[in-house]
Short mmCIF file of C-alpha atoms in Angstrom, two decimals:
data_model
loop_
_atom_site.label_atom_id
_atom_site.label_comp_id
_atom_site.label_asym_id
_atom_site.label_seq_id
_atom_site.Cartn_x
_atom_site.Cartn_y
_atom_site.Cartn_z
CA MET A 1 97.00 96.62 108.70
CA MET A 2 97.18 92.86 108.70
CA ASN A 3 93.84 91.78 107.19
CA LEU A 4 90.98 93.27 105.22
CA LEU A 5 87.91 91.79 106.86
CA THR A 6 85.33 94.59 107.11
CA LEU A 7 85.03 98.25 106.24
CA ARG A 8 83.34 98.74 109.59
CA GLU A 9 86.68 98.10 111.30
CA THR A 10 88.81 99.85 108.67
CA SER A 11 89.74 103.42 109.60
CA SER A 12 88.92 106.31 107.27
CA ASP A 13 92.70 106.88 106.92
CA GLN A 14 93.15 103.31 105.69
CA ILE A 15 90.18 103.65 103.32
CA HIS A 16 91.72 106.87 101.96
CA TYR A 17 95.02 105.08 101.49
CA LEU A 18 93.42 102.13 99.71
CA LEU A 19 91.42 104.39 97.39
CA ASP A 20 94.43 106.60 96.58
CA THR A 21 96.54 103.53 95.89
CA ALA A 22 93.82 101.94 93.75
CA LEU A 23 93.45 105.15 91.77
CA SER A 24 97.16 105.12 90.97
CA PHE A 25 96.81 101.49 89.77
CA VAL A 26 94.04 102.33 87.26
CA GLU A 27 96.80 103.54 84.93
CA ILE A 28 98.50 100.14 85.09
CA ILE A 29 95.40 98.12 84.18
CA ASN A 30 94.88 100.32 81.12
CA ARG A 31 98.37 99.63 79.75
CA PRO A 32 98.82 97.40 76.72
CA VAL A 33 101.23 95.28 78.78
CA LYS A 34 99.67 94.93 82.22
CA LYS A 35 102.54 93.78 84.38
CA VAL A 36 104.46 95.25 87.29
CA PRO A 37 106.98 93.24 89.33
CA ASN A 38 106.26 94.29 92.91
CA LEU A 39 104.74 91.05 94.27
CA ARG A 40 107.03 88.68 92.43
CA GLY A 41 107.42 85.39 94.28
CA ARG A 42 104.35 85.89 96.50
CA VAL A 43 101.45 83.45 96.46
CA MET A 44 97.79 84.40 96.81
CA VAL A 45 95.32 81.57 97.38
CA THR A 46 91.61 82.07 96.71
CA LEU A 47 89.27 79.86 98.71
CA PHE A 48 85.69 80.29 97.56
CA TYR A 49 82.95 78.25 99.25
CA GLU A 50 80.38 80.15 97.17
CA ASN A 51 80.16 80.75 93.45
CA SER A 52 81.74 83.82 91.93
CA THR A 53 82.71 85.09 88.51
CA ARG A 54 83.95 88.61 88.89
CA THR A 55 85.35 88.68 92.42
CA ARG A 56 87.54 85.62 92.10
CA THR A 57 88.68 86.42 88.56
CA SER A 58 89.37 89.99 89.52
CA PHE A 59 91.54 88.91 92.49
CA GLU A 60 93.43 86.61 90.13
CA VAL A 61 93.93 89.32 87.53
CA ALA A 62 95.05 91.75 90.24
CA ALA A 63 97.60 89.29 91.63
CA LYS A 64 98.93 88.42 88.18
CA ILE A 65 99.32 92.05 87.14
CA MET A 66 101.56 92.50 90.17
CA SER A 67 103.50 89.31 89.29
CA ALA A 68 102.19 87.24 92.24
CA GLU A 69 101.11 83.64 91.80
CA ALA A 70 97.34 83.15 91.99
CA ILE A 71 96.12 79.73 93.03
CA ASN A 72 92.49 78.78 93.37
CA VAL A 73 91.37 75.94 95.60
CA ALA A 74 88.40 74.35 93.88
CA ILE A 75 86.24 73.43 96.84
CA ALA A 76 84.29 70.71 95.02
CA GLN A 77 87.51 68.86 94.14
CA SER A 78 89.25 69.53 97.45
CA SER A 79 89.47 67.59 100.68
CA VAL A 80 86.51 69.61 101.89
CA SER A 81 84.40 66.98 100.13
CA LYS A 82 86.12 64.37 102.30
CA GLY A 83 84.95 66.23 105.38
CA GLU A 84 88.01 68.35 106.20
CA SER A 85 87.14 71.17 108.59
CA LEU A 86 87.48 74.80 107.57
CA LYS A 87 90.21 75.32 110.15
CA ASP A 88 92.26 72.41 108.84
CA THR A 89 91.83 73.55 105.24
CA LEU A 90 93.02 77.04 106.19
CA ARG A 91 96.02 75.78 108.11
CA THR A 92 96.93 73.49 105.23
CA ILE A 93 96.94 76.39 102.80
CA GLN A 94 99.10 78.37 105.18
CA ALA A 95 101.53 75.46 105.48
CA LEU A 96 101.69 75.39 101.68
CA LYS A 97 103.36 78.79 102.09
CA ALA A 98 100.62 81.01 100.79
CA ASP A 99 101.32 84.69 101.49
CA CYS A 100 97.65 85.68 101.57
CA ILE A 101 94.25 83.97 101.61
CA VAL A 102 91.19 85.41 99.94
CA ILE A 103 88.10 83.72 101.32
CA ARG A 104 84.40 83.69 100.51
CA HIS A 105 81.90 81.72 102.57
CA SER A 106 78.16 81.61 103.10
CA SER A 107 78.50 82.08 106.88
CA SER A 108 78.96 85.55 108.32
CA GLY A 109 82.15 85.80 110.36
CA THR A 110 84.12 83.19 108.41
CA ALA A 111 86.80 85.68 107.38
CA GLN A 112 87.31 86.71 111.00
CA PHE A 113 87.51 83.04 111.96
CA ALA A 114 90.19 82.53 109.32
CA ALA A 115 92.15 85.54 110.52
CA ASP A 116 91.97 84.28 114.11
CA HIS A 117 93.55 80.99 113.15
CA LEU A 118 96.17 82.16 110.64
CA GLN A 119 99.33 84.23 110.73
CA ILE A 120 99.09 85.24 107.06
CA PRO A 121 96.86 88.10 105.85
CA VAL A 122 93.21 87.30 105.14
CA ILE A 123 91.01 89.21 102.71
CA ASN A 124 87.27 88.82 103.05
CA ALA A 125 85.72 88.31 99.62
CA GLY A 126 82.24 88.08 101.10
CA ASP A 127 81.01 86.31 104.23
CA GLY A 128 77.31 85.55 104.37
CA ARG A 129 75.24 88.68 104.89
CA HIS A 130 78.07 90.40 106.73
CA GLU A 131 80.54 92.31 104.50
CA HIS A 132 82.29 92.38 101.14
CA PRO A 133 84.89 95.09 101.72
CA THR A 134 86.57 95.12 98.30
CA GLN A 135 83.16 95.58 96.64
CA GLY A 136 82.47 98.52 98.98
CA LEU A 137 85.86 100.00 98.05
CA LEU A 138 85.34 99.60 94.32
CA ASP A 139 81.92 101.25 94.60
CA MET A 140 83.57 104.15 96.43
CA LEU A 141 86.37 104.39 93.87
CA THR A 142 83.83 104.50 91.03
CA ILE A 143 81.74 107.17 92.77
CA GLN A 144 84.87 109.18 93.55
CA LYS A 145 85.98 109.10 89.91
CA HIS A 146 82.62 110.44 88.72
CA LYS A 147 81.70 112.79 91.55
CA GLY A 148 85.04 113.90 92.95
CA ASP A 149 84.81 113.99 96.72
CA LEU A 150 82.59 111.49 98.55
CA ARG A 151 81.79 114.00 101.27
CA GLY A 152 78.25 115.32 101.20
CA LEU A 153 77.01 112.90 98.55
CA LYS A 154 73.70 111.13 98.96
CA VAL A 155 73.82 107.45 98.00
CA ALA A 156 70.61 105.43 97.70
CA VAL A 157 71.08 101.68 98.14
CA VAL A 158 68.05 100.06 96.60
CA GLY A 159 66.63 96.57 97.03
CA ASP A 160 67.50 93.44 98.91
CA VAL A 161 69.51 95.00 101.75
CA ALA A 162 68.76 92.23 104.24
CA HIS A 163 70.65 89.62 102.26
CA SER A 164 73.35 91.95 100.98
CA ARG A 165 76.92 92.09 102.28
CA VAL A 166 77.59 94.63 99.55
CA ALA A 167 75.07 96.96 101.18
CA ARG A 168 76.78 96.65 104.57
CA SER A 169 80.22 97.41 103.19
CA ASN A 170 78.73 100.36 101.31
CA ILE A 171 77.06 101.67 104.44
CA TRP A 172 80.18 101.53 106.63
CA GLY A 173 82.60 102.71 103.97
CA LEU A 174 80.55 105.54 102.54
CA THR A 175 79.45 107.00 105.87
CA LYS A 176 83.05 106.94 107.13
CA MET A 177 84.02 108.98 104.09
CA GLY A 178 81.31 111.56 104.77
CA ALA A 179 78.55 110.44 102.39
CA SER A 180 75.01 109.74 103.56
CA VAL A 181 73.27 106.47 102.78
CA THR A 182 69.56 105.87 102.32
CA LEU A 183 68.28 102.31 102.17
CA VAL A 184 65.30 101.86 99.87
CA GLY A 185 63.19 98.72 99.65
CA PRO A 186 60.27 96.80 101.13
CA SER A 187 60.47 96.41 104.90
CA THR A 188 60.68 92.63 104.49
CA LEU A 189 64.05 93.13 102.77
CA MET A 190 65.51 95.44 105.41
CA PRO A 191 68.00 93.95 107.90
CA HIS A 192 66.87 93.24 111.50
CA ASP A 193 69.48 95.56 112.99
CA VAL A 194 68.69 98.48 110.73
CA SER A 195 68.17 100.84 113.68
CA GLU A 196 71.83 100.35 114.62
CA LEU A 197 73.10 101.32 111.15
CA PRO A 198 74.07 104.92 110.29
CA VAL A 199 71.43 105.20 107.55
CA THR A 200 68.01 106.61 106.74
CA LEU A 201 65.27 104.30 105.57
CA SER A 202 62.60 104.60 102.96
CA THR A 203 60.02 102.12 101.77
CA SER A 204 59.05 104.45 98.93
CA LEU A 205 61.30 104.48 95.88
CA LYS A 206 60.23 108.02 95.02
CA GLN A 207 61.08 109.42 98.46
CA GLY A 208 64.23 107.36 98.83
CA LEU A 209 65.74 108.46 95.53
CA GLU A 210 64.97 112.13 96.01
CA GLY A 211 68.17 114.15 95.73
CA ALA A 212 70.33 111.04 95.29
CA ASP A 213 73.72 111.54 93.59
CA VAL A 214 74.23 107.81 93.30
CA VAL A 215 71.77 104.91 92.96
CA ASN A 216 73.35 101.60 93.92
CA VAL A 217 70.97 98.87 92.78
CA LEU A 218 71.31 95.56 94.61
CA ARG A 219 70.68 92.17 93.13
CA LEU A 220 67.53 90.46 94.35
CA GLN A 221 69.18 87.46 95.97
CA THR A 222 66.53 84.92 95.12
CA GLU A 223 68.85 82.02 95.98
CA ARG A 224 69.22 83.26 99.55
CA GLN A 225 65.73 84.37 100.07
CA GLU A 226 63.30 82.47 102.22
CA ARG A 227 59.89 82.22 100.70
CA GLY A 228 57.24 84.71 101.57
CA LEU A 229 59.25 87.96 101.62
CA LEU A 230 57.85 89.15 98.32
CA PRO A 231 54.43 88.64 96.74
CA SER A 232 56.06 88.23 93.33
CA LEU A 233 59.07 89.32 91.32
CA ARG A 234 56.75 91.23 89.06
CA GLU A 235 55.33 93.24 91.93
CA TYR A 236 58.84 93.91 93.29
CA SER A 237 59.92 95.10 89.89
CA LYS A 238 56.91 97.38 89.63
CA LEU A 239 57.48 98.99 93.04
CA TYR A 240 61.27 99.03 93.34
CA GLY A 241 62.70 98.33 89.90
CA ILE A 242 65.06 100.99 88.51
CA ASN A 243 64.07 102.02 84.98
CA SER A 244 64.45 105.21 83.01
CA ARG A 245 61.20 106.52 84.56
CA THR A 246 61.91 105.78 88.24
CA LEU A 247 65.52 106.96 87.89
CA ARG A 248 64.12 110.47 87.35
CA TYR A 249 63.26 110.57 91.08
CA ALA A 250 67.01 110.95 91.66
CA LYS A 251 69.21 113.88 90.56
CA PRO A 252 69.41 114.30 86.76
CA ASP A 253 73.10 113.35 86.70
CA ALA A 254 72.70 110.44 89.14
CA LEU A 255 75.24 107.65 88.75
CA VAL A 256 73.88 104.08 88.55
CA LEU A 257 75.82 101.23 90.14
CA HIS A 258 75.10 97.51 90.42
CA PRO A 259 77.44 94.96 92.03
CA GLY A 260 76.41 92.25 89.56
CA PRO A 261 75.34 89.74 88.53
CA MET A 262 72.22 91.55 87.33
CA ASN A 263 68.70 90.20 87.03
CA ARG A 264 67.82 92.32 84.02
CA GLY A 265 64.16 93.18 84.03
CA VAL A 266 63.78 92.55 87.78
CA GLU A 267 65.73 95.11 89.84
CA ILE A 268 67.09 97.05 86.84
CA THR A 269 66.06 97.45 83.21
CA ALA A 270 68.47 96.90 80.33
CA ASP A 271 68.50 100.52 79.15
CA VAL A 272 69.53 101.74 82.62
CA ALA A 273 72.12 98.99 83.04
CA ASP A 274 73.68 99.72 79.66
CA GLY A 275 73.59 103.48 80.12
CA LEU A 276 71.41 104.24 77.11
CA ASN A 277 69.64 107.58 76.49
CA GLY A 278 72.01 109.70 78.55
CA ILE A 279 71.79 107.57 81.71
CA HIS A 280 75.05 107.50 83.70
CA SER A 281 75.69 103.82 84.29
CA ALA A 282 79.09 102.80 85.64
CA ILE A 283 78.39 99.10 85.99
CA GLU A 284 81.13 97.86 83.66
CA GLU A 285 83.54 100.44 85.01
CA GLN A 286 82.90 99.00 88.47
CA VAL A 287 84.30 95.68 87.29
CA SER A 288 87.53 97.29 86.03
CA HIS A 289 87.84 99.32 89.22
CA GLY A 290 87.49 96.04 91.10
CA ILE A 291 90.88 95.01 89.73
CA ALA A 292 92.51 98.26 90.87
CA VAL A 293 90.99 98.00 94.34
CA ARG A 294 92.09 94.37 94.75
CA MET A 295 95.57 95.32 93.57
CA ALA A 296 95.61 97.97 96.29
CA ALA A 297 94.48 95.46 98.93
CA LEU A 298 97.11 92.90 97.86
CA TYR A 299 99.77 95.63 97.67
CA MET A 300 98.92 96.70 101.18
CA LEU A 301 98.84 93.18 102.67
CA MET A 302 101.39 91.20 100.63
CA SER A 303 104.28 93.62 100.19
CA VAL A 304 105.89 92.31 103.34
CA PRO A 305 106.71 88.61 102.79
CA SER A 306 104.71 86.37 105.09
CA SER A 307 107.90 84.54 106.07
CA SER A 308 109.28 87.71 107.66
CA VAL A 309 105.96 88.38 109.35
CA ALA A 310 106.10 84.84 110.73
CA GLN A 311 109.61 85.44 112.01
CA GLN A 312 108.50 88.58 113.75
CA MET A 313 105.73 86.62 115.38
CA GLY A 314 108.11 83.98 116.71
CA ASP A 315 107.99 81.59 113.77
CA ARG A 316 104.78 79.95 114.77
CA ILE A 317 104.07 78.61 111.30
CA MET B 1 128.53 130.36 96.74
CA GLU B 2 128.24 127.84 99.54
CA ARG B 3 126.74 129.22 102.67
CA GLU B 4 125.75 127.79 105.98
CA ASP B 5 122.13 127.65 106.97
CA ASN B 6 121.44 127.21 110.66
CA THR B 7 118.10 125.49 110.25
CA THR B 8 118.48 123.28 107.19
CA GLY B 9 122.14 122.31 107.02
CA LEU B 10 124.73 123.37 104.46
CA ALA B 11 123.17 124.86 101.35
CA VAL B 12 125.01 123.71 98.23
CA MET B 13 122.66 125.10 95.56
CA GLU B 14 120.37 128.11 95.73
CA GLN B 15 117.53 129.06 93.41
CA ASP B 16 119.80 130.75 90.82
CA ASP B 17 122.30 127.88 90.86
CA ILE B 18 119.50 125.41 90.13
CA ARG B 19 118.13 127.59 87.33
CA ARG B 20 121.55 127.97 85.69
CA ALA B 21 122.31 124.26 85.98
CA LEU B 22 119.00 123.29 84.36
CA THR B 23 119.50 125.83 81.57
CA ARG B 24 122.94 124.38 80.85
CA ILE B 25 121.57 120.83 80.91
CA ALA B 26 118.85 121.84 78.42
CA HIS B 27 121.49 123.22 76.03
CA GLU B 28 123.58 120.06 76.41
CA ILE B 29 120.53 117.92 75.61
CA VAL B 30 119.84 119.87 72.41
CA GLU B 31 123.47 119.69 71.37
CA ARG B 32 123.89 115.97 72.06
CA ASN B 33 120.63 115.02 70.30
CA HIS B 34 120.96 117.46 67.38
CA GLY B 35 117.62 119.04 68.21
CA ILE B 36 114.64 117.70 70.08
CA GLU B 37 112.41 116.20 67.34
CA ASN B 38 112.54 112.68 68.71
CA LEU B 39 112.99 113.62 72.36
CA ALA B 40 110.82 112.92 75.40
CA ILE B 41 111.58 114.19 78.90
CA ILE B 42 110.41 111.94 81.73
CA GLY B 43 110.75 112.91 85.38
CA ILE B 44 111.02 110.30 88.12
CA LEU B 45 108.40 111.04 90.76
CA THR B 46 108.37 112.99 92.99
CA ARG B 47 111.07 115.64 92.46
CA GLY B 48 112.26 114.56 89.04
CA LYS B 49 108.91 115.65 87.63
CA PRO B 50 109.16 119.42 88.25
CA LEU B 51 112.79 119.33 87.10
CA ALA B 52 111.71 117.58 83.87
CA ASP B 53 108.99 120.21 83.36
CA ARG B 54 111.51 123.02 83.77
CA ILE B 55 113.97 121.43 81.36
CA ALA B 56 111.16 120.92 78.83
CA LYS B 57 110.17 124.58 79.17
CA THR B 58 113.75 125.68 78.56
CA LEU B 59 113.98 123.35 75.56
CA HIS B 60 110.84 125.00 74.24
CA SER B 61 112.42 128.44 74.48
CA ILE B 62 115.62 127.21 72.78
CA GLU B 63 114.12 125.14 69.96
CA ASP B 64 110.67 126.72 69.68
CA ARG B 65 108.87 123.43 70.11
CA MET B 66 107.73 121.48 73.15
CA PRO B 67 109.14 118.00 73.74
CA SER B 68 106.85 115.21 75.00
CA CYS B 69 106.82 115.24 78.78
CA GLY B 70 105.85 112.62 81.35
CA ALA B 71 106.12 111.39 84.94
CA LEU B 72 107.26 107.95 86.02
CA ASP B 73 106.42 106.25 89.32
CA ILE B 74 108.93 103.58 90.31
CA GLY B 75 107.41 102.50 93.62
CA LEU B 76 106.44 99.09 92.27
CA TYR B 77 109.92 98.52 90.82
CA ARG B 78 112.11 99.11 93.85
CA ASP B 79 114.39 96.32 95.04
CA ASP B 80 114.04 97.28 98.69
CA PHE B 81 110.35 96.53 98.61
CA THR B 82 109.96 94.70 101.88
CA SER B 83 108.93 97.50 104.19
CA ASN B 84 105.27 97.94 104.93
CA PRO B 85 103.63 100.13 102.26
CA VAL B 86 101.35 101.65 104.89
CA ASP B 87 104.41 103.46 106.22
CA ARG B 88 104.83 105.18 102.85
CA PRO B 89 102.59 107.60 100.99
CA ALA B 90 100.18 106.08 98.46
CA PRO B 91 101.88 105.59 95.08
CA HIS B 92 101.49 108.26 92.41
CA PRO B 93 100.25 107.25 89.00
CA THR B 94 102.72 107.10 86.14
CA ASP B 95 101.63 109.71 83.62
CA ILE B 96 103.09 109.12 80.17
CA ALA B 97 100.47 110.05 77.59
CA PHE B 98 102.54 109.21 74.52
CA ASN B 99 104.07 106.13 72.94
CA ILE B 100 107.69 105.81 74.08
CA ASN B 101 108.63 103.34 71.33
CA ASP B 102 111.63 104.58 69.28
CA LYS B 103 111.81 107.83 71.26
CA ASP B 104 115.00 109.21 72.75
CA ILE B 105 114.14 109.47 76.42
CA VAL B 106 115.83 111.73 78.94
CA LEU B 107 115.14 110.48 82.46
CA VAL B 108 115.33 113.25 85.06
CA ASP B 109 115.87 112.93 88.82
CA ASP B 110 117.01 115.22 91.59
CA VAL B 111 119.84 113.25 93.25
CA LEU B 112 121.90 110.38 91.84
CA TYR B 113 123.29 108.20 94.64
CA THR B 114 123.43 104.37 94.60
CA GLY B 115 121.89 104.14 91.13
CA ARG B 116 119.12 101.81 92.32
CA THR B 117 116.36 104.32 91.66
CA VAL B 118 117.60 104.77 88.10
CA ARG B 119 117.83 100.99 87.62
CA ALA B 120 114.18 100.74 88.74
CA ALA B 121 113.20 103.60 86.44
CA ILE B 122 114.84 101.95 83.43
CA THR B 123 112.99 98.69 84.15
CA ALA B 124 109.70 100.56 84.60
CA LEU B 125 110.25 102.40 81.34
CA LEU B 126 111.08 99.24 79.39
CA ASP B 127 107.80 97.72 80.62
CA LEU B 128 106.03 100.54 78.76
CA GLY B 129 107.79 100.03 75.43
CA ARG B 130 111.10 100.07 73.63
CA PRO B 131 112.65 103.53 73.43
CA ALA B 132 115.45 104.20 70.94
CA SER B 133 117.70 105.36 73.79
CA ILE B 134 117.57 106.39 77.43
CA GLN B 135 119.73 109.20 78.78
CA LEU B 136 119.99 110.39 82.36
CA ALA B 137 119.94 113.94 83.71
CA VAL B 138 120.36 114.68 87.42
CA LEU B 139 120.56 117.90 89.38
CA LEU B 140 123.10 116.50 91.85
CA ASP B 141 125.47 113.55 91.63
CA ARG B 142 126.62 112.66 95.12
CA GLY B 143 128.61 109.51 94.20
CA HIS B 144 128.62 106.11 95.99
CA ARG B 145 127.18 104.11 93.10
CA GLU B 146 126.27 100.48 93.79
CA LEU B 147 125.37 99.72 90.15
CA PRO B 148 127.09 100.45 86.83
CA ILE B 149 125.08 103.57 86.06
CA ARG B 150 126.39 106.99 85.04
CA PRO B 151 124.58 110.25 84.26
CA ASP B 152 124.71 111.97 80.86
CA TYR B 153 123.91 115.41 82.22
CA VAL B 154 124.86 116.63 85.72
CA GLY B 155 123.86 119.90 87.40
CA LYS B 156 126.55 119.65 90.04
CA ASN B 157 128.97 116.97 91.22
CA LEU B 158 128.84 116.85 94.97
CA PRO B 159 131.33 114.63 96.83
CA THR B 160 129.65 113.39 100.01
CA SER B 161 130.28 110.90 102.77
CA LEU B 162 127.91 108.00 103.34
CA ASP B 163 126.52 109.36 106.60
CA GLU B 164 125.43 112.60 104.99
CA HIS B 165 121.98 113.20 103.58
CA VAL B 166 121.38 115.33 100.49
CA LYS B 167 118.01 117.05 100.28
CA VAL B 168 116.71 118.87 97.22
CA SER B 169 113.70 121.14 97.73
CA LEU B 170 111.77 122.46 94.75
CA MET B 171 109.24 125.27 94.52
CA GLU B 172 106.53 123.03 93.04
CA VAL B 173 106.74 120.47 95.85
CA ASP B 174 108.35 122.19 98.82
CA GLY B 175 107.78 125.90 98.20
CA ILE B 176 111.51 126.69 97.93
CA ASP B 177 114.35 125.96 95.47
CA GLN B 178 117.37 124.72 97.39
CA ALA B 179 119.77 121.80 97.80
CA VAL B 180 121.31 121.14 101.21
CA ILE B 181 123.60 118.61 102.86
CA LEU B 182 122.45 117.36 106.25
CA ARG B 183 124.76 115.59 108.66
CA PRO B 184 123.32 113.04 111.09
CA ASP B 185 124.94 114.64 114.14
CA GLY B 186 123.86 118.13 113.15
CA SER B 187 127.51 119.31 112.71
CA ARG B 188 128.63 121.08 109.58
#
């Protein structure tokens, strides 16, 4: 494995390996002194063309726990503002001897583009509406920790699926591991290619949540949303919002996930998000698991120094 | 005692030999440490762990109390860490559910060879705290050290040549208790 671009193209064996590895790293992030030496001397560069709190920070924490250097390229202060092309920016970072690039971009396919033009490993931290593989993995790790095996579980993904790369990574990852996925939301928020996805669809929250072991609530991506898809936020919240009443449509021990950042009071109420009154919310745990999963991805892709990879490939760098 | 095994190479320790060696090591540990009050037994994963458990059990029967017991993964501390991790099994979690500060630790492994595994284990352990002392118990010492490391407790000294391979199998991991020497050319 050379890159982590999509879960669609990651084999179930590789997903197993990443999850097992991440699980073994959970112990490390809970230590008082969180430091292991295995990636000493390696450099990870994060290149985020979109805003992010948890993903970028979590990649940085993961790299630092494993003793790698974490360097962020601040797009606003970079040569991108002078008109440098994406390809040139990528090749510059590679020439600066980065061992791995973590990239986020608003256009689907950017991570693949980066991988096509670089010899060093590329991790997709979200490309447009396409995929966000490490989020899919951390959702799976969280579900696995609470429910044991993923096989046979029913996962309801609720909300703004059309604009959600998290949903796509969930769909491909979970179904590969033997879970079934139901997409729940208004038809205006379902992706165009939904018939090609291995999922069932429901426009009714009640039907969609029936028998669900896990309810993954998506953020309503208002900043990405063209006008006219929803009558109003209030109506959306009334029909598809997850609160302590609507959560009862799912199994009594259903686990609630949300990739964050949350619009409290829109797609999810505060009591559900915070796990009050016996509700099983794993939303904060997801964030911690994000570190373990990103450690696993970096471990898998950065253990071999990029210089030796380059030599194997004929020293093209 | 030594017998030839057609399928697995030359057997150098059988089930009873391993049991006797571990029992002796347990007695030596008690004697050296004047009891086991401050002791913790930590096995290096994978095969050091069942050996550590067996030693702890024997210590329990000798001293009528159970020492703290743990498992240490050293995968992230190896100095030959350039091969692709995908070619290896996923790492096991370290499982040490007690504070190692000021404890007398006995590290346990199956075979002592170059000493690099033990070096990694000591570094890994020191990242978790500051034990009062670290001692080393191994089932087999096959020589050829590349670092200044020596064991405190040895099940059996086994002179070997560099092209030989020593394999310890344990009931908990492999379904059989046995130590064998394998030669690359299949000769004995």
